[in-house]
Coordinates of N, CA and C in Angstrom, one line a residue:
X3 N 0.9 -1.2 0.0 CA 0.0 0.0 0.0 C 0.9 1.2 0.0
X4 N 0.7 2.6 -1.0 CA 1.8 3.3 -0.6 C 0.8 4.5 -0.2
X5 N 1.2 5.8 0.4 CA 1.0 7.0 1.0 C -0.1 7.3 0.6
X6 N -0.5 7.2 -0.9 CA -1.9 7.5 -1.1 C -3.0 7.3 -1.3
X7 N -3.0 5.6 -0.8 CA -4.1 4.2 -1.0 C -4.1 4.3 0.5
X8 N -5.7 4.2 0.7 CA -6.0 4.4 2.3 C -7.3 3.3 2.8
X9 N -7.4 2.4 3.1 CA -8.7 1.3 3.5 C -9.0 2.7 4.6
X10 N -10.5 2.8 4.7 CA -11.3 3.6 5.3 C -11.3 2.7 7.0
X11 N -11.4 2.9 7.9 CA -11.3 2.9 8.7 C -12.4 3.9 9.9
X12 N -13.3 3.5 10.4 CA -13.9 4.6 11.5 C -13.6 4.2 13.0
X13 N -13.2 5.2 13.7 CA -12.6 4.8 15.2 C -13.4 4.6 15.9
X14 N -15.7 4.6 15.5 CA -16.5 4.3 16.2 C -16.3 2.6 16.1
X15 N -15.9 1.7 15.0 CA -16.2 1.0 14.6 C -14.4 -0.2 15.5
X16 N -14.1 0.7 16.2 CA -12.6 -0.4 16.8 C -13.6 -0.8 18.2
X17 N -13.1 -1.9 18.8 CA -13.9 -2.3 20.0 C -13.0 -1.6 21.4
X18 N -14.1 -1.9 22.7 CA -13.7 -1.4 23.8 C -13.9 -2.7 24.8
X19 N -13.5 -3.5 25.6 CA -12.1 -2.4 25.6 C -11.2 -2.6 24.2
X20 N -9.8 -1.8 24.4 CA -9.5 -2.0 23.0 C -8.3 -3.6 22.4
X21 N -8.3 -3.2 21.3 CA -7.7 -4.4 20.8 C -5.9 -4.4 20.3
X22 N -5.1 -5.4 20.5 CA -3.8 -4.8 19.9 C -3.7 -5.5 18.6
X23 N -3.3 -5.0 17.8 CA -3.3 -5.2 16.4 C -2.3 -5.2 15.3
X24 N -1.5 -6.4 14.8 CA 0.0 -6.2 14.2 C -0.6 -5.2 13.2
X25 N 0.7 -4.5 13.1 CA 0.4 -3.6 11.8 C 1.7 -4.0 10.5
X26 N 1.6 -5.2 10.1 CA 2.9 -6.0 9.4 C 2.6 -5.0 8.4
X27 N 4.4 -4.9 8.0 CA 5.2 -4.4 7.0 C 4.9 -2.9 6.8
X28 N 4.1 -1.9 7.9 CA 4.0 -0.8 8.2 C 5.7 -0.2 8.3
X29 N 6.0 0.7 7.8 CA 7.1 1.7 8.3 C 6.9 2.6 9.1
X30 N 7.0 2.5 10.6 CA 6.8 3.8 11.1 C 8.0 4.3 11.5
X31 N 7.9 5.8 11.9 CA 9.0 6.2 11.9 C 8.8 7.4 13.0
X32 N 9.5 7.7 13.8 CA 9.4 9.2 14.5 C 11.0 9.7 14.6
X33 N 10.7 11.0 14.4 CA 11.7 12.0 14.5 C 11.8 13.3 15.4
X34 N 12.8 13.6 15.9 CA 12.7 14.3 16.8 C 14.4 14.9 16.9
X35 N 14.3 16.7 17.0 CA 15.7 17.0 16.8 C 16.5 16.4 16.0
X36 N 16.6 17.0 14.8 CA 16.4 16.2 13.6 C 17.0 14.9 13.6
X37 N 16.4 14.2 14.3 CA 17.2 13.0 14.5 C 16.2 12.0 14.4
X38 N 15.9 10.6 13.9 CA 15.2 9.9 13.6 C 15.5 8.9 14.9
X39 N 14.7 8.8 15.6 CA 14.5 8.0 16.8 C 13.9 6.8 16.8
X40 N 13.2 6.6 15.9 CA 12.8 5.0 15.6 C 12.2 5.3 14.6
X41 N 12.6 4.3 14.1 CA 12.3 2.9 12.3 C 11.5 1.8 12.9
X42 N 10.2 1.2 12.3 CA 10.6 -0.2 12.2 C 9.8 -0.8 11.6
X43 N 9.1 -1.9 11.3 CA 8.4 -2.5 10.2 C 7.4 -3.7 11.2
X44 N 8.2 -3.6 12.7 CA 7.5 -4.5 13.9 C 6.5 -3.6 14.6
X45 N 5.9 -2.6 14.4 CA 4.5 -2.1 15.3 C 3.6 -2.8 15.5
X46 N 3.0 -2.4 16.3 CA 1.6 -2.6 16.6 C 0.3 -1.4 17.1
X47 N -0.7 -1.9 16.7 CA -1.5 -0.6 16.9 C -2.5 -1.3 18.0
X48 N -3.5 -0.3 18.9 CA -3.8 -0.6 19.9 C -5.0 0.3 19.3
X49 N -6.0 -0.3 19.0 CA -7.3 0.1 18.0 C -8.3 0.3 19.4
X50 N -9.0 1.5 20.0 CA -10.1 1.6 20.8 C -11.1 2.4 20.1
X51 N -12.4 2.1 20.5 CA -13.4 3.3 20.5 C -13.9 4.4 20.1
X52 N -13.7 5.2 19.8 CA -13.5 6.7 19.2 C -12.1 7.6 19.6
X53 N -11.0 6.9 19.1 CA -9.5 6.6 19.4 C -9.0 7.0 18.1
X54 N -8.4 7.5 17.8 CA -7.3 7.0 16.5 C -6.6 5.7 17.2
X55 N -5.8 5.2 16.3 CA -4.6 3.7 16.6 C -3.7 4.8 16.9
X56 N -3.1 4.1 18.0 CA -1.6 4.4 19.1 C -1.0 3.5 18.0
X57 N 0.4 3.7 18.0 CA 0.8 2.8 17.4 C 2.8 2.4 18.5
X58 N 2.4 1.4 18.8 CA 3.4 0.8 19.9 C 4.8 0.3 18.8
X59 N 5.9 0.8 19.3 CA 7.3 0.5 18.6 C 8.0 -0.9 19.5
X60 N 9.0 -1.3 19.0 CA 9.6 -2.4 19.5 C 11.1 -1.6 19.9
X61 N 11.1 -1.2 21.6 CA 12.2 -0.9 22.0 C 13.8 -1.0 21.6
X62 N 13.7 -2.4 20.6 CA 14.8 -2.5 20.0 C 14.9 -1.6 18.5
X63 N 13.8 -1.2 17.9 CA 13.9 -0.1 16.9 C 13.5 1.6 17.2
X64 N 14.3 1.7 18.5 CA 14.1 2.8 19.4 C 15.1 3.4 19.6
X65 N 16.1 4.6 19.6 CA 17.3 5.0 20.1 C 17.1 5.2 21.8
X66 N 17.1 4.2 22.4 CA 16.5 4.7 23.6 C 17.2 5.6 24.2
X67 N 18.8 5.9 23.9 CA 19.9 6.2 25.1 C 18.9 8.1 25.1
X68 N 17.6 7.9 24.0 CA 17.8 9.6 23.7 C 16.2 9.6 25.0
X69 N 15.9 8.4 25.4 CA 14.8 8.5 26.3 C 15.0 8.8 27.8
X70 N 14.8 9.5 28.4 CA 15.0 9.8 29.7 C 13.8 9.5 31.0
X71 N 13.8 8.8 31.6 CA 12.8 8.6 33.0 C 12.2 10.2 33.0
X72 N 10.6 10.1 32.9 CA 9.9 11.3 33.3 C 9.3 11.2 34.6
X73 N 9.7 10.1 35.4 CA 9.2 9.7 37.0 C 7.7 10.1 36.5
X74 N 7.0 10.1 35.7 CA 5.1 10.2 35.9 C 5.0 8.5 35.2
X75 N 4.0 8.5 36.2 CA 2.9 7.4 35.4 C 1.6 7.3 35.8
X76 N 1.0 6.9 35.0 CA -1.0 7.0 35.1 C -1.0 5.2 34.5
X77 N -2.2 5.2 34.9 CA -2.7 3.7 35.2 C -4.1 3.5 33.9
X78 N -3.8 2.3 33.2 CA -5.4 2.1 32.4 C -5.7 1.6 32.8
X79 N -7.6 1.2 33.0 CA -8.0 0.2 33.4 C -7.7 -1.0 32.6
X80 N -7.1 -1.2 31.3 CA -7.5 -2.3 30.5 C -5.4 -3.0 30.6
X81 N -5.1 -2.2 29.7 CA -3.6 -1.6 29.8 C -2.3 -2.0 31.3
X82 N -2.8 -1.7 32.3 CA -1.9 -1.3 33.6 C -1.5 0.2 33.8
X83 N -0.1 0.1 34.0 CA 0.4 1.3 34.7 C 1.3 1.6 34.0
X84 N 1.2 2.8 33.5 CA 2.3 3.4 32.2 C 3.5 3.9 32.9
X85 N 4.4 4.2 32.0 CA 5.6 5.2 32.8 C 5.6 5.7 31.3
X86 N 6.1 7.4 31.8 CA 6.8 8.2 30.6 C 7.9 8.7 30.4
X87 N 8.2 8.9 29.5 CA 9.7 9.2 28.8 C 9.9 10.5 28.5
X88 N 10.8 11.2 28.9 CA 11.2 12.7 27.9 C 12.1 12.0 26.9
X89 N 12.3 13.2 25.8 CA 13.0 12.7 24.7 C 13.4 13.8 24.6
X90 N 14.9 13.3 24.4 CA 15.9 14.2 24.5 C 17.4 14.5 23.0
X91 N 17.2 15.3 22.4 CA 18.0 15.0 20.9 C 17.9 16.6 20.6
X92 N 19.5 16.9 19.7 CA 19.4 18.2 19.3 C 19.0 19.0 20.0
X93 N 19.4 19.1 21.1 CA 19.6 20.2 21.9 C 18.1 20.3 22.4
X94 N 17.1 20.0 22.3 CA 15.7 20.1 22.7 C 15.6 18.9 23.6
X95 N 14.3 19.4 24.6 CA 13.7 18.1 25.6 C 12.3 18.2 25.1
X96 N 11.7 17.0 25.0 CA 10.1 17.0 24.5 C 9.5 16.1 26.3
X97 N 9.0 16.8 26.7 CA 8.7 16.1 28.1 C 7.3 15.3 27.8
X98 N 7.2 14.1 28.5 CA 6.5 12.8 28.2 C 6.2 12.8 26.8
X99 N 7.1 12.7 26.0 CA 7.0 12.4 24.3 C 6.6 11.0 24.6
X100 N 7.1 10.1 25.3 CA 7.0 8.5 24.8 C 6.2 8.0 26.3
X101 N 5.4 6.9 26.0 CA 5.0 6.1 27.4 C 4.9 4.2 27.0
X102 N 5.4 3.3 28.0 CA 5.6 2.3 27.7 C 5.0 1.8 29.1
X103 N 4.5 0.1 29.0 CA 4.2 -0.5 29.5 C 4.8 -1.6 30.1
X104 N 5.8 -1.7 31.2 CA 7.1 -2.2 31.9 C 6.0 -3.4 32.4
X105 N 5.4 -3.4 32.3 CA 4.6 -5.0 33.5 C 3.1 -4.4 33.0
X106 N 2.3 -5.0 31.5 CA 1.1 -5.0 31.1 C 0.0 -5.6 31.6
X107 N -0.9 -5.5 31.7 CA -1.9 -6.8 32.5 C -1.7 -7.7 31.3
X108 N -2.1 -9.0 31.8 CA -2.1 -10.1 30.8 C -2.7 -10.1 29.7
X109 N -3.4 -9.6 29.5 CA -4.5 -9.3 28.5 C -4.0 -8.2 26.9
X110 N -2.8 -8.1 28.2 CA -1.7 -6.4 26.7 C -0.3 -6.6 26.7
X111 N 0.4 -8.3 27.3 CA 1.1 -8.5 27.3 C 2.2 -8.3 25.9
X112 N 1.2 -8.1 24.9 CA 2.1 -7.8 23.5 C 3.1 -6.2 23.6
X113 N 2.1 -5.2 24.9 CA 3.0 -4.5 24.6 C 4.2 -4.4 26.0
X114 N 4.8 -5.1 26.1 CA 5.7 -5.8 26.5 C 6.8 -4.9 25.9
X115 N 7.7 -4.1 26.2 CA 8.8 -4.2 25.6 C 8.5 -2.9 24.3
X116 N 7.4 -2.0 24.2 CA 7.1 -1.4 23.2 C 7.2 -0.4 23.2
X117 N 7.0 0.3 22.7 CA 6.9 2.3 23.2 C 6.1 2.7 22.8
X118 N 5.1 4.0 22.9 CA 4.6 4.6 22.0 C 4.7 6.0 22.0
X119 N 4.7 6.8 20.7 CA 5.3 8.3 21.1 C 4.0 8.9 20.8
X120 N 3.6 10.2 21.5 CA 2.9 11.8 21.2 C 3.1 12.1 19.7
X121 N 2.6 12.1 18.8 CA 2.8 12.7 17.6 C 3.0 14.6 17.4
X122 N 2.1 14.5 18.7 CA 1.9 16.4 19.2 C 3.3 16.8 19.9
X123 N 4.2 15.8 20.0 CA 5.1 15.9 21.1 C 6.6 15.9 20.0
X124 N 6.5 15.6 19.2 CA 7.5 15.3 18.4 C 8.0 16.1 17.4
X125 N 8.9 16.1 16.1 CA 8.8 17.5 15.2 C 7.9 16.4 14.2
X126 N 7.9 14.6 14.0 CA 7.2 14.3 13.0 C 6.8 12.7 13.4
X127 N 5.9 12.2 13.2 CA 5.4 10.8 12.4 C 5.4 10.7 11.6
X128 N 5.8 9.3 10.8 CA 5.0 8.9 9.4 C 4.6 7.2 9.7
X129 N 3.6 7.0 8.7 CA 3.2 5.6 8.7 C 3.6 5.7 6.9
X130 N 4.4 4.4 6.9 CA 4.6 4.4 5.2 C 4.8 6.0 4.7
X131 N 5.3 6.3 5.3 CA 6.0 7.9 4.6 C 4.7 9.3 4.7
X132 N 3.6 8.5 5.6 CA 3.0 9.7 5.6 C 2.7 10.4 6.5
X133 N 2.7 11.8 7.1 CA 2.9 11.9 8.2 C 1.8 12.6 8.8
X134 N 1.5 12.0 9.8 CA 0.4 12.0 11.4 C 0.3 12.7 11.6
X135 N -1.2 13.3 11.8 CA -1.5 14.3 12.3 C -1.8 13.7 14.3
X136 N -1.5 14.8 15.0 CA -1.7 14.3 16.3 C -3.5 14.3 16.7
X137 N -3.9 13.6 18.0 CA -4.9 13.2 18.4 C -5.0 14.7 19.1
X138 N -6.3 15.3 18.8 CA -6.9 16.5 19.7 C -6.7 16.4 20.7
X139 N -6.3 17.2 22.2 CA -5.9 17.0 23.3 C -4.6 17.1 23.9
X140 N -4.4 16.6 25.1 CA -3.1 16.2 25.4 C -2.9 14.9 26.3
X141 N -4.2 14.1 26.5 CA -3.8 13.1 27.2 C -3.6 11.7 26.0
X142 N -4.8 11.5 25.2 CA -4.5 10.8 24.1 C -3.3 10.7 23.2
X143 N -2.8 9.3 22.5 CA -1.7 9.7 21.7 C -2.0 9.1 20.4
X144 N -3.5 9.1 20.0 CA -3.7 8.2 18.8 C -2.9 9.3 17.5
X145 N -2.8 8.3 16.6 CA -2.2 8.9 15.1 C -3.1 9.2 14.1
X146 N -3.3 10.1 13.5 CA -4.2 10.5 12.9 C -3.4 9.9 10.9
X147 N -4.0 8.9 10.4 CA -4.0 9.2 9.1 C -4.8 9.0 8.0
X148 N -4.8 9.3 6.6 CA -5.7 9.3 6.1 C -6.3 7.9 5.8
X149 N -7.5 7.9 5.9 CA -8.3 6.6 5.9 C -9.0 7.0 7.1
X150 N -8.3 7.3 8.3 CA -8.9 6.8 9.6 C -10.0 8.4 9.9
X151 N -10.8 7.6 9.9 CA -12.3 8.6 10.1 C -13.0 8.8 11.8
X152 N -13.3 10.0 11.9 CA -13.6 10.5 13.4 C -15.3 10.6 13.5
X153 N -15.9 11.1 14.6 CA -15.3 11.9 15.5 C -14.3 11.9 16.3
X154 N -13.1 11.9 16.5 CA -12.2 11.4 17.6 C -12.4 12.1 19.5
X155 N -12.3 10.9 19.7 CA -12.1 11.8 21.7 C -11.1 12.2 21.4
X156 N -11.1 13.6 22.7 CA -9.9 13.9 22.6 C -9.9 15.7 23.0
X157 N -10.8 16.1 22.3 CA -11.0 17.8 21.7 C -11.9 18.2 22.9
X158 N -11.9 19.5 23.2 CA -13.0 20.2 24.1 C -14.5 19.3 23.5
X159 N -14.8 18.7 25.1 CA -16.2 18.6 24.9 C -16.6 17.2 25.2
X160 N -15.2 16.5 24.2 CA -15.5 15.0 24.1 C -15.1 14.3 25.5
X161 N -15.1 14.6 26.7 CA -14.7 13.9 27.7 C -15.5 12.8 28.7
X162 N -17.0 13.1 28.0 CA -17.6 12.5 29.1 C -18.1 11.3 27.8
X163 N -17.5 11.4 26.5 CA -17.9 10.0 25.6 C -17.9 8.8 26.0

């Protein structure tokens, strides 16, 4: 599929709780101070509700030495108990750019070992070379791209969805 072939997609239509989902032979990529922080072709996406897809990296296609301990973490009911990352490259700090799941409940054991970054938080995303618009808000980190159809949570208003 390249950048401009899109299967439609509605984020009323992903289940709750949510689902984790390989995204084979996906390129994603994030950058940050101009520096490309992770590649990889192993994601996964974490499909909920009126969500965009998170899309979870494999720590080993991660520069991590550029992730720094943010000491915060918040708790999902479905998920467990996150920890966040600043990201730190070219002279810039992006505070909780990244959050990962160190001890998942059994149920999200895939993301084990994964990352997932702020698209709002970063200078870029791309999936297959195209690049992400961020999820309205600041607590959500879904990826917005074309295909994937809203209304998304996230924006003034949607909180009590």
């Amino acid at each position: 599929m390249t950048e401009t072939e899109h299967v439609e997609e509605s984020v009323w239509d992903y289940p709750r709780p949510p689902a984790v989902r390989a995204a084979p032979g996906r390129l994603v990529e994030v950058w940050f101070g101009e520096r490309l922080v992770a590649s990889t072709r192993q994601a996964v996406r974490v499909l909920e509700t009126s969500h965009p897809p998170v899309y979870y990296l494999p720590a080993a296609d991660v520069v991590t030495e550029l992730l720094v301990p943010a000491g915060a973490v918040s708790h999902c009911e479905w998920k467990g108990q996150a920890r966040y990352w600043d990201l730190v490259a070219g002279g810039r700090r992006a505070a909780h750019a990244a959050w990962s799941y160190p001890e998942p409940l059994p149920a999200y054991r895939e993301l084990r070992g994964m990352l997932a970054f702020y698209p709002g938080r970063v200078d870029r995303c791309t999936v297959d070379g195209e690049t992400v618009r961020a999820q309205e808000g600041d607590f959500y980190g879904g990826w917005i791209t074309g295909g994937i159809t809203g209304p998304y949570k996230g924006g003034p208003g949607t909180s009590a969805w």
